[in-house]
Short mmCIF file of C-alpha atoms and ligand atoms in Angstrom, two decimals:
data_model
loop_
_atom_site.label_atom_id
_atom_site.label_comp_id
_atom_site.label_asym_id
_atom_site.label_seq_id
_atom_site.Cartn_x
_atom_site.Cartn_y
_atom_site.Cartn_z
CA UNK A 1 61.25 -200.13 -75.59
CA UNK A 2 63.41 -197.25 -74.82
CA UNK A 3 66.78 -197.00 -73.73
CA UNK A 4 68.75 -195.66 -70.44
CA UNK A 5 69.66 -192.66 -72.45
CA UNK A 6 65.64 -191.27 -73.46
CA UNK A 7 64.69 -191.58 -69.57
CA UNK A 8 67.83 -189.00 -69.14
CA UNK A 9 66.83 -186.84 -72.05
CA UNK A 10 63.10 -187.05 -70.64
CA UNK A 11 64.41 -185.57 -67.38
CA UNK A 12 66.70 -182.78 -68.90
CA UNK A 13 65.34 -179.48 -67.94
CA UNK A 14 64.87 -176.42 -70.28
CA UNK A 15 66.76 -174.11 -67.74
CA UNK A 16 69.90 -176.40 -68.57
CA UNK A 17 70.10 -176.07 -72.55
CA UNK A 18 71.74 -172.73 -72.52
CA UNK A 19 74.73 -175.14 -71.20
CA UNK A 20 74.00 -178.38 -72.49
CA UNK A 21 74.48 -177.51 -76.15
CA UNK A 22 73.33 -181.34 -77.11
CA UNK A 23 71.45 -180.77 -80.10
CA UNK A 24 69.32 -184.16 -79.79
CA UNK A 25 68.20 -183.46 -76.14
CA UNK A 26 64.40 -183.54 -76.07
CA UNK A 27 64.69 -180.07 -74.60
CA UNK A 28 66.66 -178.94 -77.04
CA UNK A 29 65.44 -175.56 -78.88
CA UNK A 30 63.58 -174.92 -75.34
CA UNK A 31 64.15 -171.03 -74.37
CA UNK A 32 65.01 -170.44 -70.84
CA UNK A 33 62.77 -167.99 -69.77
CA UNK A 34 65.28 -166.75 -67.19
CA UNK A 35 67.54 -164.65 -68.98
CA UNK A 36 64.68 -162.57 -69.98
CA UNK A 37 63.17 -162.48 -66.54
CA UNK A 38 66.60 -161.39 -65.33
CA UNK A 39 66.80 -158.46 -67.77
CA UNK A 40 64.02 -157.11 -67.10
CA UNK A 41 64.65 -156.97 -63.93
CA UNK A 42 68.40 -155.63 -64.15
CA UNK A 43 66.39 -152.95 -66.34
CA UNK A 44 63.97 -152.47 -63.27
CA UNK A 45 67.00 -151.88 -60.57
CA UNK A 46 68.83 -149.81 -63.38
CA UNK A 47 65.44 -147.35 -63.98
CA UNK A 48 65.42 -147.20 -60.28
CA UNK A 49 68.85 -146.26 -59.75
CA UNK A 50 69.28 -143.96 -62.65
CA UNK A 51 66.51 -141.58 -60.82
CA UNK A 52 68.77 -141.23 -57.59
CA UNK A 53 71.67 -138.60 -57.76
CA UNK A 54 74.03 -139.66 -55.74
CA UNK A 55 74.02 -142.94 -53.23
CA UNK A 56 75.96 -143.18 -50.03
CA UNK A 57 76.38 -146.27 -47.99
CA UNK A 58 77.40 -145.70 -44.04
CA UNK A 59 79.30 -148.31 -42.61
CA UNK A 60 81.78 -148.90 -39.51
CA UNK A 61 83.80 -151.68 -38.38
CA UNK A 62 82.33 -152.67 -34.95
CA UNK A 63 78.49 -152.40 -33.72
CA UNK A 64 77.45 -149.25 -31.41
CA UNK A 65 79.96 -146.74 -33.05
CA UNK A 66 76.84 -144.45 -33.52
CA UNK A 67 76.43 -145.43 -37.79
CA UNK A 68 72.95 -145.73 -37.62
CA UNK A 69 72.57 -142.53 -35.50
CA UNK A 70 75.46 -141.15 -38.14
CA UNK A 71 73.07 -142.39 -40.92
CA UNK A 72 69.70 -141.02 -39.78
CA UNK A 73 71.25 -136.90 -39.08
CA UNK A 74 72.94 -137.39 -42.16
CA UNK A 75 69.82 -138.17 -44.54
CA UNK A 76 67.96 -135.54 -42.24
CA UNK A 77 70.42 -132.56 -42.57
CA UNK A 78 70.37 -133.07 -46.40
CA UNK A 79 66.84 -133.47 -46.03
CA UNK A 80 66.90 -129.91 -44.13
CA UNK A 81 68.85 -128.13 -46.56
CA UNK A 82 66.55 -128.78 -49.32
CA UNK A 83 67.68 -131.84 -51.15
CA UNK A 84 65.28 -134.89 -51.94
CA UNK A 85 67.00 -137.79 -49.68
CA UNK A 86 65.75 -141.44 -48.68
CA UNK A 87 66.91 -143.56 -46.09
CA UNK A 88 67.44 -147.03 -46.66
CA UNK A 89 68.11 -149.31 -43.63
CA UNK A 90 69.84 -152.93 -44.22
CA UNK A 91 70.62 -153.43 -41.22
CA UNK A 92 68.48 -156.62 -41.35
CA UNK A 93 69.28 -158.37 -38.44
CA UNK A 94 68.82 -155.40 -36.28
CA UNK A 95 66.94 -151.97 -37.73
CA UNK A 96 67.08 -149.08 -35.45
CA UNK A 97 66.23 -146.38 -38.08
CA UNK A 98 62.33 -147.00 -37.02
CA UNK A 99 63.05 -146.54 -33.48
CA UNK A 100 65.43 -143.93 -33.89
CA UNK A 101 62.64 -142.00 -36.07
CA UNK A 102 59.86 -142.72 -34.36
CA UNK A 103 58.42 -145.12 -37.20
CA UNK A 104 57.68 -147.85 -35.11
CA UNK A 105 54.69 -150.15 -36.02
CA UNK A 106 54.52 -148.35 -39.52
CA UNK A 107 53.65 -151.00 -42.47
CA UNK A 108 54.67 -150.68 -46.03
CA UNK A 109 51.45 -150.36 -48.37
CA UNK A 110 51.60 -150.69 -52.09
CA UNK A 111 51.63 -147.48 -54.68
CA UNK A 112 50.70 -147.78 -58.78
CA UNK A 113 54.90 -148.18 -59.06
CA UNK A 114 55.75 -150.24 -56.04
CA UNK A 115 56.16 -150.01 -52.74
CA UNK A 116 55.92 -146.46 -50.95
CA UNK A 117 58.54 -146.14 -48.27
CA UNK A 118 57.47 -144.03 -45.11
CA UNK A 119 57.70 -140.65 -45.09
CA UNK A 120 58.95 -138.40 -42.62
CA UNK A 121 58.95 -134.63 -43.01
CA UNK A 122 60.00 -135.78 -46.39
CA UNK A 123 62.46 -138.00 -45.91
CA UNK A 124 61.85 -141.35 -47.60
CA UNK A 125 62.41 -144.12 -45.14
CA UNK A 126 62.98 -147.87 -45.67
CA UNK A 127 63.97 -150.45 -43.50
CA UNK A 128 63.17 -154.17 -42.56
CA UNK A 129 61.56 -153.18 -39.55
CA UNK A 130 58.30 -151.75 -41.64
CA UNK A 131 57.96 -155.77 -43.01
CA UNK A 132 57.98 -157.26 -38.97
CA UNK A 133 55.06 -157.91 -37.43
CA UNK A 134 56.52 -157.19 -33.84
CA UNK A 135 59.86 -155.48 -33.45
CA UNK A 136 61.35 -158.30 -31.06
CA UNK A 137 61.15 -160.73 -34.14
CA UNK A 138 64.17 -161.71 -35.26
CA UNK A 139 64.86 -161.97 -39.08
CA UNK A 140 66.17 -165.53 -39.94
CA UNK A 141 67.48 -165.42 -43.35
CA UNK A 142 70.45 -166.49 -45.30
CA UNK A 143 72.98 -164.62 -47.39
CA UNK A 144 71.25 -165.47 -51.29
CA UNK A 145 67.95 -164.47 -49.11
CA UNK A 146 69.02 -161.58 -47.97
CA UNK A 147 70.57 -160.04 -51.15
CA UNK A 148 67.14 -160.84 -52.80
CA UNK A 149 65.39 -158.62 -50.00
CA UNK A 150 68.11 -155.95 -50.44
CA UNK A 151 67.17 -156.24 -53.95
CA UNK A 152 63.79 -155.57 -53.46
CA UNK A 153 64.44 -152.69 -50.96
CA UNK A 154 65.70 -151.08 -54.50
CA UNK A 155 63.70 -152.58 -57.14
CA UNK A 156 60.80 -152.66 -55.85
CA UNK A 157 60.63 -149.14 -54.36
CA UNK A 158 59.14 -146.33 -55.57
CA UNK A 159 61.81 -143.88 -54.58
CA UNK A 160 60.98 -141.44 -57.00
CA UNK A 161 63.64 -138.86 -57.81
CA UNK A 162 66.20 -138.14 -55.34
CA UNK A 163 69.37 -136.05 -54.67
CA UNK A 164 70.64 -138.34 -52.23
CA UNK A 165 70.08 -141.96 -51.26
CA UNK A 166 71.72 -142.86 -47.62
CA UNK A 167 72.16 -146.86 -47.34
CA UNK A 168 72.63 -147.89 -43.48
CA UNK A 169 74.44 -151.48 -43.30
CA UNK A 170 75.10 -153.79 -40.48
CA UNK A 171 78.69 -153.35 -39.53
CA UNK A 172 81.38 -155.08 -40.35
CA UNK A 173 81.95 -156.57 -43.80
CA UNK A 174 79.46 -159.30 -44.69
CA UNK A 175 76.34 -160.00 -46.85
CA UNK A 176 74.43 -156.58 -46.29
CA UNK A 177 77.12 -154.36 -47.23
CA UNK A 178 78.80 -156.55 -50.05
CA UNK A 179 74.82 -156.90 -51.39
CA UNK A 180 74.91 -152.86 -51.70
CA UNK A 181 78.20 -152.79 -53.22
CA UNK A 182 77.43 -155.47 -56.08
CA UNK A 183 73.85 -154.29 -56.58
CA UNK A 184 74.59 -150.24 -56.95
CA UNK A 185 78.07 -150.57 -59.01
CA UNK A 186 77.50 -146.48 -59.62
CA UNK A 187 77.60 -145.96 -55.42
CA UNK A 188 79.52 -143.06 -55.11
CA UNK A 189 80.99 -144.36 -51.94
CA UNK A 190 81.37 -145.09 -48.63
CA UNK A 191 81.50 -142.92 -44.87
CA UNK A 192 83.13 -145.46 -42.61
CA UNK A 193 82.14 -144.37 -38.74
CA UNK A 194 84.21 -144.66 -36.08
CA UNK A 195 84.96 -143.78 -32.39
CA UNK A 196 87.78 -142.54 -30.64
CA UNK A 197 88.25 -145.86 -29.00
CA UNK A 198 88.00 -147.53 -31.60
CA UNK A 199 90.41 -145.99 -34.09
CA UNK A 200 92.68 -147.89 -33.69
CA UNK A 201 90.97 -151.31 -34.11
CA UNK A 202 91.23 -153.41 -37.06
CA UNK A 203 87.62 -153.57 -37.66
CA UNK A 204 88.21 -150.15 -38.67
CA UNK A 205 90.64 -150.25 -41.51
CA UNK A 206 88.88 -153.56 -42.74
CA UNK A 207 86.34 -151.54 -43.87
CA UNK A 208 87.89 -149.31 -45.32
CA UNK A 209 90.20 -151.87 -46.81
CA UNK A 210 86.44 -153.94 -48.10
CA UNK A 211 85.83 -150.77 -50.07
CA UNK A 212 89.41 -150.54 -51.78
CA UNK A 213 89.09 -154.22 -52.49
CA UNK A 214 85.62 -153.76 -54.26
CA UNK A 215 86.54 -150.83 -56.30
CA UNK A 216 84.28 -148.69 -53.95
CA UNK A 217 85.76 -145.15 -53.54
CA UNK A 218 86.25 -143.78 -49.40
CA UNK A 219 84.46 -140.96 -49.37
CA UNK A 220 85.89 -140.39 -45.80
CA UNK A 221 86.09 -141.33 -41.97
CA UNK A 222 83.74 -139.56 -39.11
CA UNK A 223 85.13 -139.50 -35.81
CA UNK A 224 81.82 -140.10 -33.82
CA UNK A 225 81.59 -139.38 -30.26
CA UNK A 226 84.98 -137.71 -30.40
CA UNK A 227 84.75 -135.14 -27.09
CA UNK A 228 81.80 -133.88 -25.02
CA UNK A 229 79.70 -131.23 -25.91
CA UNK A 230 78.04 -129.16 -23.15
CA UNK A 231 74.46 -129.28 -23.41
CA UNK A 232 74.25 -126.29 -20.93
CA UNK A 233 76.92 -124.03 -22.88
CA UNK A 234 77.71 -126.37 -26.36
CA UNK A 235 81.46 -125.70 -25.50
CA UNK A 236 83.32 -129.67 -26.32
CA UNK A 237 85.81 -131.02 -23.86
CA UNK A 238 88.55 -133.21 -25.78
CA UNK A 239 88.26 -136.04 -23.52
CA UNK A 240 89.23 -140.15 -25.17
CA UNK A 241 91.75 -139.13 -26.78
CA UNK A 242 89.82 -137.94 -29.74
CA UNK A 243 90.79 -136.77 -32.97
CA UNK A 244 92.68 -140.54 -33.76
CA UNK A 245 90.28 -140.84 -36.83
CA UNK A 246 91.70 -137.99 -38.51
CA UNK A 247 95.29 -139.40 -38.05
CA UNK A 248 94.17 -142.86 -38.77
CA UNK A 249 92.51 -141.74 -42.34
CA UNK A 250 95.86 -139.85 -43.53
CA UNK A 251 97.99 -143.31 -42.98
CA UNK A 252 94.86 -145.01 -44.57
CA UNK A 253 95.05 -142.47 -47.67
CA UNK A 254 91.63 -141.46 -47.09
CA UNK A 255 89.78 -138.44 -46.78
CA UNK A 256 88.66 -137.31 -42.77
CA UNK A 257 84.95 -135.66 -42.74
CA UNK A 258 85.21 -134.65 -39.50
CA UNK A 259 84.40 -135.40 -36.17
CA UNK A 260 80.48 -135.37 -33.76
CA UNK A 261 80.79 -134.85 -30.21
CA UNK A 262 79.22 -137.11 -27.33
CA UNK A 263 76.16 -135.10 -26.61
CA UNK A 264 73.65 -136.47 -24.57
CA UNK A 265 70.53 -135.19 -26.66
CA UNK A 266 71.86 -137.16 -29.28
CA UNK A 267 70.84 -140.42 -27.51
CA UNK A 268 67.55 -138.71 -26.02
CA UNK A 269 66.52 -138.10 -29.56
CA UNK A 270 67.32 -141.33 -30.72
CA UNK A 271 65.34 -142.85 -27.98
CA UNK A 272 62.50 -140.37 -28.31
CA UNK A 273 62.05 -140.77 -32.70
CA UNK A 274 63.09 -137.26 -32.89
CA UNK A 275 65.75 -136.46 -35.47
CA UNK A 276 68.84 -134.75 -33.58
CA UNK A 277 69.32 -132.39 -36.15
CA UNK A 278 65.92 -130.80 -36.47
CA UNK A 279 65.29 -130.75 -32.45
CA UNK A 280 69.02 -129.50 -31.48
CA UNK A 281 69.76 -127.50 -34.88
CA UNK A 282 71.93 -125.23 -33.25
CA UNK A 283 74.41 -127.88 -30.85
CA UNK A 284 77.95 -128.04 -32.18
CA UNK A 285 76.87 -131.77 -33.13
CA UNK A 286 74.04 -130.67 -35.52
CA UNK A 287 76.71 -127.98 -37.35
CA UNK A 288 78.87 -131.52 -37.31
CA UNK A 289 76.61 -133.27 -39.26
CA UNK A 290 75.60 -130.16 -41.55
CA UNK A 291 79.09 -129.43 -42.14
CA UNK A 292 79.62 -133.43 -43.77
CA UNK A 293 76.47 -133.54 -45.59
CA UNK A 294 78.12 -130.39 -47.47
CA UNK A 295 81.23 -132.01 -48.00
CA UNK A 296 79.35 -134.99 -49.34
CA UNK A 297 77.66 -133.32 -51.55
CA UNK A 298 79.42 -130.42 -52.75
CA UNK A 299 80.05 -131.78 -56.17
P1 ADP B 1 75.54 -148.36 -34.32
O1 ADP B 1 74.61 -148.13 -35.48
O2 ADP B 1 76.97 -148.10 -34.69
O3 ADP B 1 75.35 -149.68 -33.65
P2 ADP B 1 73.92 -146.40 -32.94
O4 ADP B 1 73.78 -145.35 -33.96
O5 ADP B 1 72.77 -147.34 -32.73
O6 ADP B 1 75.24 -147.27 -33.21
O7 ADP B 1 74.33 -145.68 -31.60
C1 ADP B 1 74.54 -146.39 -30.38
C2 ADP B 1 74.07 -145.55 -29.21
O8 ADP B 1 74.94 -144.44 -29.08
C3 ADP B 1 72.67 -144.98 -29.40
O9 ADP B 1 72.01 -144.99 -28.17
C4 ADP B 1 72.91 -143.55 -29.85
O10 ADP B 1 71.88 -142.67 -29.49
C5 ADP B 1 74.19 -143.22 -29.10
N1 ADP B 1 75.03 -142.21 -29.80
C6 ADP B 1 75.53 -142.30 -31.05
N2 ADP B 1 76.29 -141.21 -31.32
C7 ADP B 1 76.24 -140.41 -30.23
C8 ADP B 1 76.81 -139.14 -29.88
N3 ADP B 1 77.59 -138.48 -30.74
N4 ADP B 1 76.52 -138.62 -28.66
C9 ADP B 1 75.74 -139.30 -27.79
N5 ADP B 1 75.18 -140.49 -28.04
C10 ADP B 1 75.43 -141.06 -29.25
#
């Protein structure tokens, strides 16, 4: 006959004896195979990381700032000037670096050390979009769900080595950007994007408040679609009241990176898959984003 307390040692499970510490537990001397699961991976994400120079994660307060767009000229001018960049796009619940690239209906194959992201005049692109079947399917997934898949997007990657890694987030503050922050402790840091209307919002200095709270350095505000630049004669008219981002970042203590003009090809491109700073190189925008990519990564 056995007693109450062998039916609960029969049902104590081997992932529990790290805690348990009851030396007569039928499951005691069991090894969790976790632990070592979890270092190797760790080691995986750490090999992975330790092969990208420096990693940049774009984010802005409030949705339709231009970050993505922000995100995408950014990789590409680095791209341009010689440097070995990838793109990755977190933005799970709504990826516009496919569309905005002209990678639509691209699928992720399999390489000897992972997953290959897409390539694109050698930019190394990856985003959830490449893992939908159709791009009006939403992704349903929670916060410990998503973290694993932002996980992956690293891990599991065969990113090779690069000079610069450019992480695109949802914006605002939540799972996406938080995953990023607590998966690449070495990030060197954060662009917050933001619009002349927009300055001013809270959203804004959440962010950038999210970054100081997380130990993640500010590695500077971009005024986006601050004036309009002439497509005819590239000459920008001040018009929103722009330049509140640079004011905005002194009060904040953080660096400004400058501001990108409203210009209209900058949409067309997006809309097209063309990158903005390869098919307009000479627009005051592209100089814009050619001048912050060199402030990012002067050091
Ligand atoms: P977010 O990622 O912040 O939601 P997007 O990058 O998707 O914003 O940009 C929103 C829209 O604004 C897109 O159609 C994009 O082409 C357009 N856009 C972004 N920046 C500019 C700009 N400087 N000039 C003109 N259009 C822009």
């Amino acid at each position: 006959m056995h007693s109450k307390e062998d039916d609960q040692k029969k049902t104590c499970e081997p992932s529990q004896c790290g805690s348990c510490g009851d030396a007569s537990c039928a499951s005691a001397g069991h090894t969790n195979p976790q632990p070592a699961a979890a270092d190797d991976t760790d080691r995986k994400l750490k090999d992975r990381l330790s092969r990208i120079r420096r990693k940049i994660i774009v984010m802005s307060g409030k949705g339709g700032v231009g970050k993505s767009t922000v995100a995408v000229n950014l990789a590409m001018s680095a791209m341009l000037s010689g440097q070995r960049v990838g793109l990755l796009d977190v933005d799970l619940h709504g990826p516009s670096i496919p569309t905005m690239l002209g990678l639509v209906g691209q699928r992720l194959e399999g390489g000897e050390n992972g997953m290959l992201p897409i390539e694109i005049g050698g930019l190394k692109v990856l985003s959830v979009g490449f893992l939908l079947n159709h791009p009006d399917d939403p992704v349903i997934w929670r916060g410990p769900m998503k973290m694993s898949v932002i996980r992956q997007f690293i891990e599991d990657v065969d990113w090779g080595d690069l000079d610069l890694l450019v992480i695109d987030v949802p914006p605002g503050t939540g799972d996406e950007p938080l995953s990023i922050c607590q998966l690449i402790p070495e990030l060197d840091g954060a662009v917050i994007v933001t619009t002349p209307q927009k300055v001013a919002a809270a959203d804004v200095r959440k962010s950038i408040n999210f970054c100081k709270e997380l130990g993640v350095t500010v590695l500077g505000v971009i005024e986006n679609m601050s004036g309009f630049a002439c497509p005819k004669c590239g000459e920008v008219t001040p018009i929103l009241r722009a330049g509140g981002g640079r004011i905005m970042a002194e009060q904040m203590h953080v660096p400004f990176l400058g501001s990108i003009p409203i210009d209209p090809l900058i949409a067309e491109s997006g809309d097209e898959g063309k990158a903005f700073v390869e098919s307009a190189a000479s627009s005051p925008a592209a100089g814009a984003f050619r001048e912050i990519v060199r402030e990012l990564t002067m050091a």
